[in-house]
mmCIF file of C-alpha atoms in Angstrom:
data_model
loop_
_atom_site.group_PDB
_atom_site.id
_atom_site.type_symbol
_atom_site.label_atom_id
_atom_site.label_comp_id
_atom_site.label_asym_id
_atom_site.label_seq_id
_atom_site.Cartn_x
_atom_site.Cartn_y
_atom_site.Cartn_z
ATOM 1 C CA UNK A 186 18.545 65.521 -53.453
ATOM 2 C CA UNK A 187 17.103 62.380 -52.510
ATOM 3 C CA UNK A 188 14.623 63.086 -49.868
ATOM 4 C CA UNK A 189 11.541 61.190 -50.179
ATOM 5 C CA UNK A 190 7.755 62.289 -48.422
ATOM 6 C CA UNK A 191 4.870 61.387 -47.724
ATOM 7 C CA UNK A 192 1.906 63.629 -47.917
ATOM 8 C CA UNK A 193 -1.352 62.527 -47.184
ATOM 9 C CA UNK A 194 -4.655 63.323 -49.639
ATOM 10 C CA UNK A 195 -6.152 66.674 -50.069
ATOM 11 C CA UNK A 196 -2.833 67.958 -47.731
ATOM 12 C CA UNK A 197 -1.128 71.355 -49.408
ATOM 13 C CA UNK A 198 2.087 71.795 -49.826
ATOM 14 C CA UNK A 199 5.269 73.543 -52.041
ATOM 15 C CA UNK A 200 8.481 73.259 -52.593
ATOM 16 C CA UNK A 201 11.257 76.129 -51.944
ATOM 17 C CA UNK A 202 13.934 75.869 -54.459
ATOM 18 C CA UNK A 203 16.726 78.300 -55.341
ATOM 19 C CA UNK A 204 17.378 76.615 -58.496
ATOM 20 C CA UNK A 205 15.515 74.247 -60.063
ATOM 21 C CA UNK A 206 17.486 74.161 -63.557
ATOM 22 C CA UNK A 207 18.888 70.722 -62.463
ATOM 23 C CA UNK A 208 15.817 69.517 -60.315
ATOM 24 C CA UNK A 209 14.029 66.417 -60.856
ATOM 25 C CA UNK A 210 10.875 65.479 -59.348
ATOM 26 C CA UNK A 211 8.730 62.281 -58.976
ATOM 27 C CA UNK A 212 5.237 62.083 -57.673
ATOM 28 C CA UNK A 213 4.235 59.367 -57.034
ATOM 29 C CA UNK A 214 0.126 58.698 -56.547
ATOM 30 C CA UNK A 215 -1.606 55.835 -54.964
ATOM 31 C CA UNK A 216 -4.121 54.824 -52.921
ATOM 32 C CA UNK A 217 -2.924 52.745 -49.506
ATOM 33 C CA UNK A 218 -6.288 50.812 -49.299
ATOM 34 C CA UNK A 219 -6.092 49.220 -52.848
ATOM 35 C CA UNK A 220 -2.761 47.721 -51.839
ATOM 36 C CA UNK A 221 -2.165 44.308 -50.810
ATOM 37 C CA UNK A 222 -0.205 45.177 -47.517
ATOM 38 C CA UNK A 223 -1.398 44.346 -44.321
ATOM 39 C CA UNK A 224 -0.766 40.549 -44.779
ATOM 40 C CA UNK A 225 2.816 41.518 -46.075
ATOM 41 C CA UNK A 226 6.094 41.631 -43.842
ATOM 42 C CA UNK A 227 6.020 45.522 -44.808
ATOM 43 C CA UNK A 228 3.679 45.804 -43.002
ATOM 44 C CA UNK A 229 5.457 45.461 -39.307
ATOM 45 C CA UNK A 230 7.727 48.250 -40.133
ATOM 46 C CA UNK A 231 6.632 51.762 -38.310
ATOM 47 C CA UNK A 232 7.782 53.371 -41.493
ATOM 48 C CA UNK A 233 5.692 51.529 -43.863
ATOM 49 C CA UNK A 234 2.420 51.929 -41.654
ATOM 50 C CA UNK A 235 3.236 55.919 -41.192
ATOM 51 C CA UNK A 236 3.550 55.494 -45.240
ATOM 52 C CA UNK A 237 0.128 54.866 -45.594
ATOM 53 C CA UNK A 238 -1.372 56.074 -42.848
ATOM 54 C CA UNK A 239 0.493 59.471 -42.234
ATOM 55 C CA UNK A 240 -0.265 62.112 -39.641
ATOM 56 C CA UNK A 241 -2.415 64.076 -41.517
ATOM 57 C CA UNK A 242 -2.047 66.661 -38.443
ATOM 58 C CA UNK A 243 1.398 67.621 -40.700
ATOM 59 C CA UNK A 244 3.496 67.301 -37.455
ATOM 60 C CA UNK A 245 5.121 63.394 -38.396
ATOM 61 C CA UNK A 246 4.863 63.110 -41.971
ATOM 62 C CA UNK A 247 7.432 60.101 -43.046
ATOM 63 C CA UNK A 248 10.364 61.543 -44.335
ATOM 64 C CA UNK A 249 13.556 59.723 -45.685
ATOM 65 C CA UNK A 250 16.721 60.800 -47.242
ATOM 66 C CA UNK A 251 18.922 58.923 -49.815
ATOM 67 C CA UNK A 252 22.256 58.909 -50.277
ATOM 68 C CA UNK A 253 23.372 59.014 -53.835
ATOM 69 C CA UNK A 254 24.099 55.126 -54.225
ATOM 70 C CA UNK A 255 20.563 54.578 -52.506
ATOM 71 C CA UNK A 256 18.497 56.837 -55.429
ATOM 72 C CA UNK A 257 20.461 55.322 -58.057
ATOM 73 C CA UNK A 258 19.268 51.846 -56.947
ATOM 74 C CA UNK A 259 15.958 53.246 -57.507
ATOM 75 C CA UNK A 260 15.555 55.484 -60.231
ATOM 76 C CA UNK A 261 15.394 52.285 -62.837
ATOM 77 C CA UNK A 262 12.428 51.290 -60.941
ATOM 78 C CA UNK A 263 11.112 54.943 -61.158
ATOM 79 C CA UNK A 264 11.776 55.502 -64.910
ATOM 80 C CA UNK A 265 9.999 51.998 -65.162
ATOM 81 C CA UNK A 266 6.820 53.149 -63.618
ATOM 82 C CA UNK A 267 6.874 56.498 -65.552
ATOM 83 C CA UNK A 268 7.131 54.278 -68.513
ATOM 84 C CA UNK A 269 4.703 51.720 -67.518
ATOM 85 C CA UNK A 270 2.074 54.928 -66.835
ATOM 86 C CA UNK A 271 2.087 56.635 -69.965
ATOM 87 C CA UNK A 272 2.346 53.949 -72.770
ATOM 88 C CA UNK A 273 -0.043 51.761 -71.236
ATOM 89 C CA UNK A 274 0.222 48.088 -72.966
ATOM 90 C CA UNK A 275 -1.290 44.570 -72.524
ATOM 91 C CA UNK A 276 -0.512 43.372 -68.406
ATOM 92 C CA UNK A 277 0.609 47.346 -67.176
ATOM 93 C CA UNK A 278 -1.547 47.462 -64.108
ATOM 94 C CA UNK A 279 0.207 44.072 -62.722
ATOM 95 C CA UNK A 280 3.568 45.401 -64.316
ATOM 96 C CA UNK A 281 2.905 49.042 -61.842
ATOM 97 C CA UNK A 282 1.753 47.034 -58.811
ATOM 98 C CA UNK A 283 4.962 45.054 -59.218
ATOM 99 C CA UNK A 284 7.532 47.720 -59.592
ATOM 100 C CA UNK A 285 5.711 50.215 -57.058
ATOM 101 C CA UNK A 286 5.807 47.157 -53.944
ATOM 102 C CA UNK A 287 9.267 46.759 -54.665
ATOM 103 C CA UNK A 288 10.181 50.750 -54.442
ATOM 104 C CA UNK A 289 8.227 50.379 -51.365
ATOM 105 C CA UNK A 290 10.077 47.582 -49.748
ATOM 106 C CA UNK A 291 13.359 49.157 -50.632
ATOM 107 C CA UNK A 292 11.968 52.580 -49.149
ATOM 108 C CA UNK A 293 11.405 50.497 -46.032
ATOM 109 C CA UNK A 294 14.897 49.111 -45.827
ATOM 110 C CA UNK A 295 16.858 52.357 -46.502
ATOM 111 C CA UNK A 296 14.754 53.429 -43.594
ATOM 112 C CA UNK A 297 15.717 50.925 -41.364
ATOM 113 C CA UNK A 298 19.035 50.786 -42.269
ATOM 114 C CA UNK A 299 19.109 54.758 -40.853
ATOM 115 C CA UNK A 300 20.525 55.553 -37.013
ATOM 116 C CA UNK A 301 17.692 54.862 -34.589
ATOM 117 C CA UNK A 302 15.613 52.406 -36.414
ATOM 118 C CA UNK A 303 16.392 48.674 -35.917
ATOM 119 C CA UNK A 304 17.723 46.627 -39.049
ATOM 120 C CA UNK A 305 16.100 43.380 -37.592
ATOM 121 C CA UNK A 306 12.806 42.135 -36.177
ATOM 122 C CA UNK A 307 12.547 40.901 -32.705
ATOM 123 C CA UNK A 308 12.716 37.193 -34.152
ATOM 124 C CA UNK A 309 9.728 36.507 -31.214
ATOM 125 C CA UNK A 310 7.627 38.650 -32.460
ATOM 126 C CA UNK A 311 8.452 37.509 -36.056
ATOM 127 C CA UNK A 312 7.041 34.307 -34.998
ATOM 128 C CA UNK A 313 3.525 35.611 -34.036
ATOM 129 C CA UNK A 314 3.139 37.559 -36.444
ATOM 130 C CA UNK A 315 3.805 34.810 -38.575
ATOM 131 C CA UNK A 316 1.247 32.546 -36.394
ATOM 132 C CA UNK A 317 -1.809 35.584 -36.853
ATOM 133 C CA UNK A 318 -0.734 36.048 -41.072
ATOM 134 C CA UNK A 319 -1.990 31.637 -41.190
ATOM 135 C CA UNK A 320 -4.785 31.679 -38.199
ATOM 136 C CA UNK A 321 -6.063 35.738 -38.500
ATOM 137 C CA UNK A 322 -9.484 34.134 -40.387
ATOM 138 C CA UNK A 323 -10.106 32.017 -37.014
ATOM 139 C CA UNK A 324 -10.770 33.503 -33.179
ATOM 140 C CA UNK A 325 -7.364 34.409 -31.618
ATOM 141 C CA UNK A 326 -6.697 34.338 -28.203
ATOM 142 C CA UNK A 327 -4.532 37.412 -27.920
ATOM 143 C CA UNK A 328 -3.968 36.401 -23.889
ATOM 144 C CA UNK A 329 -1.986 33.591 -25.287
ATOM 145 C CA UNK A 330 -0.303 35.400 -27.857
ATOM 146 C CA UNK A 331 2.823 36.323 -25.063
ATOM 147 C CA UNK A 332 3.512 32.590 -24.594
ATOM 148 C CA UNK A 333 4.057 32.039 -28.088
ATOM 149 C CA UNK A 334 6.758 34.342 -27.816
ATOM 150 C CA UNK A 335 7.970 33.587 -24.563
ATOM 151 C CA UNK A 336 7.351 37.041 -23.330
ATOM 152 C CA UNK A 337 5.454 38.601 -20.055
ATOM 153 C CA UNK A 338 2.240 40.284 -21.499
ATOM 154 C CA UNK A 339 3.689 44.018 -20.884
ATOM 155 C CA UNK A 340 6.822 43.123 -22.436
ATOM 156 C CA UNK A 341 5.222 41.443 -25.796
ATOM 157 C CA UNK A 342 2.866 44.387 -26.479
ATOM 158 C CA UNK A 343 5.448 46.652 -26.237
ATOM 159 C CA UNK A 344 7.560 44.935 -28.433
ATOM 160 C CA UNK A 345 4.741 44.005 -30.921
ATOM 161 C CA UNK A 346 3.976 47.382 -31.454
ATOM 162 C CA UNK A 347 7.759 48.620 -31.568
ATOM 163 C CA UNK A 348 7.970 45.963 -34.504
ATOM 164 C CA UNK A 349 4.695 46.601 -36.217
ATOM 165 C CA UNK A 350 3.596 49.873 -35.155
ATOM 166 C CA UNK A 351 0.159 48.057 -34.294
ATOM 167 C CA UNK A 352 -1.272 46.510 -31.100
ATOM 168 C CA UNK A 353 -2.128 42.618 -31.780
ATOM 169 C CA UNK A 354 -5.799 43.048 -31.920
ATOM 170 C CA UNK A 355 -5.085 46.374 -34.702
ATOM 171 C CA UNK A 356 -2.613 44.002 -37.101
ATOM 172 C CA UNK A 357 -5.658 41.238 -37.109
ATOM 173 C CA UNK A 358 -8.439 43.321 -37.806
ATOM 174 C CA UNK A 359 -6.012 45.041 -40.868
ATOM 175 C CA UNK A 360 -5.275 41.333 -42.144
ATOM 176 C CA UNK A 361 -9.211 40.542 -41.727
ATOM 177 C CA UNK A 362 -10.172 43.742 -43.699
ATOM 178 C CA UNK A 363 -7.997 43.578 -46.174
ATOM 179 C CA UNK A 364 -9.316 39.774 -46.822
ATOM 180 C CA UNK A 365 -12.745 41.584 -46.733
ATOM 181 C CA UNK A 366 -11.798 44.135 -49.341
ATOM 182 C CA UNK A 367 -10.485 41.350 -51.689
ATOM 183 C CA UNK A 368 -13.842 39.320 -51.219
ATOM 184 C CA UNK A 369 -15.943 42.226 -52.096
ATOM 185 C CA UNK A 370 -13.872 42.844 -55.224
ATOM 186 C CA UNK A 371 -13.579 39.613 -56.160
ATOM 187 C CA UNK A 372 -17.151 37.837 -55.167
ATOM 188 C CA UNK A 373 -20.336 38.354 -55.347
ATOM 189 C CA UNK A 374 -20.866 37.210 -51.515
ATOM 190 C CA UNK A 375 -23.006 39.129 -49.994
ATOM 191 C CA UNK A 376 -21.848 42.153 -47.142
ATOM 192 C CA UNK A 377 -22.969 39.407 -44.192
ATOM 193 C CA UNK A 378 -21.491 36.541 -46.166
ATOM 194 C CA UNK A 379 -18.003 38.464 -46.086
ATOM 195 C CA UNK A 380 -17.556 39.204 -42.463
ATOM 196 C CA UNK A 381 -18.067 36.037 -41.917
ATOM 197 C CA UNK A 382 -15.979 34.783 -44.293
ATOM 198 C CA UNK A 383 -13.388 37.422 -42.884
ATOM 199 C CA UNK A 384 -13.501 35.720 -39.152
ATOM 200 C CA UNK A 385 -16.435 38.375 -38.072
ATOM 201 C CA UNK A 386 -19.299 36.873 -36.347
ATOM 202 C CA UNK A 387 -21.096 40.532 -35.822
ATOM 203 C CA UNK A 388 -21.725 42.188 -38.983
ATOM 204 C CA UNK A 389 -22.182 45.809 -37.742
ATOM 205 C CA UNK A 390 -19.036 45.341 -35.879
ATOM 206 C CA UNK A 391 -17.389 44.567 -39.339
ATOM 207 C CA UNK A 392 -19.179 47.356 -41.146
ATOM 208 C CA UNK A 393 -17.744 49.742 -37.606
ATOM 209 C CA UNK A 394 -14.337 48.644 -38.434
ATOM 210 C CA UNK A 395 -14.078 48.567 -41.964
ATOM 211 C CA UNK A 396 -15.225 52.352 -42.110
ATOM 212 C CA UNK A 397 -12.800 53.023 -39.447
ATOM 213 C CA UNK A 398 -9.703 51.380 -41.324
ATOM 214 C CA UNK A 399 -10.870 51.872 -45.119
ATOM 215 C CA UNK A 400 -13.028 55.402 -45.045
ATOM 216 C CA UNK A 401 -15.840 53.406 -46.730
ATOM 217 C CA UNK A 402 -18.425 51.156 -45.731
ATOM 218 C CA UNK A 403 -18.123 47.779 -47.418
ATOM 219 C CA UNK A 404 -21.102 48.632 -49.842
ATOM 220 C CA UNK A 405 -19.531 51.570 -50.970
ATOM 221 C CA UNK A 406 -15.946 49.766 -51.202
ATOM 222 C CA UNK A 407 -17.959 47.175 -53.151
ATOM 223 C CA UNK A 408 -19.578 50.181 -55.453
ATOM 224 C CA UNK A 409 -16.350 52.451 -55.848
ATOM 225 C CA UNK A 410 -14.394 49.585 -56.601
ATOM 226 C CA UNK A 411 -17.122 48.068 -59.641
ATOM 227 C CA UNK A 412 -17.038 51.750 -60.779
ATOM 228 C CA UNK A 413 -13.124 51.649 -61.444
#
């Protein structure tokens, strides 16, 4: 009881049970790259990234077990969504969004709050990360991102990425393509027009990266996306 996984798409898997007379279950079905994350302080936990981005070699899946008290904090929000999804009324998508980002945060805390895994931020790298969430649209000099934190350049990266489970250069391009993904939902700018707009001044670079991080080009982002 209370163990929560994540399993990434198309990935089998079964559960062994002696007896499941008492058992309940919640799946829980989503899609990481239609969430507003990467701009998010969620998004500098290890355990959030592996969230949406798990190991889909099977050998690191995120796993996470709650006590008791911990699942009863949630299951309101869980008998919400289950509501939410299957009498649909007027505002439910924004109503799903809502409740599902705050099951994740509180995922992400009774994580942290578990032996091994640091409660707090490094409060220096809190304040870069906070610099790249206002200036990620314009060019960064990542060379001078260690003196913002008053760091030596080995000793920042290795603490950015202990904090956000992301190199500097990663966490920007996930801020600018998530911008990009918005734009091409939201606009009818043009593919160019977007990486641009998303602080890329080569747009095959853009399309390179946006493949890499989304699994789609940006066209077929832009189609998919019209489609649903």
């Amino acid at each position: 009881p209370g163990d929560v996984f994540a399993i990434p798409p198309g990935m089998k898997h079964r559960y062994l049970i002696e007896n499941d007379e008492t058992l309940t279950l919640y799946n829980l079905l989503f899609d990481p790259r239609r969430l507003p994350v990467p701009q998010l302080d969620l998004g500098r936990t290890p355990f959030f990234d592996g969230l949406l981005h798990p190991d889909e070699t099977g050998d690191a899946y995120p796993r996470l077990s709650l006590a008791p008290e911990e699942f009863a904090d949630l299951r309101p929000l869980l008998d919400e969504l289950y509501r939410e999804s299957n009498a649909p009324r007027t505002g439910f998508r924004t109503c799903r969004l809502g409740l599902f980002m705050v099951l994740l945060g509180k995922l992400t805390r009774h994580h942290t709050a578990e032996p091994g895994h640091p409660a707090h931020f490094d409060e220096r790298i809190t304040h870069v990360v906070e610099y790249l969430n206002k200036h990620y649209l314009e060019p960064v000099e990542i060379n001078r991102l260690p003196s913002l934190a008053g760091m030596s350049r080995s000793a920042f990266l290795r603490a950015f990425s202990r904090n956000t489970g992301n190199t500097p250069l990663q966490y920007i391009l996930g801020l600018r393509i998530n911008r990009a993904c918005r734009e091409l939902q939201e606009t009818d700018h043009s593919i160019t027009e977007t990486a641009f707009h998303c602080g890329f001044t080569d747009n095959n670079y853009f399309a390179r990266i946006f493949r890499k991080l989304i699994g789609l080009s940006p066209k077929e982002f832009r189609k998919r996306s019209l489609a649903d």
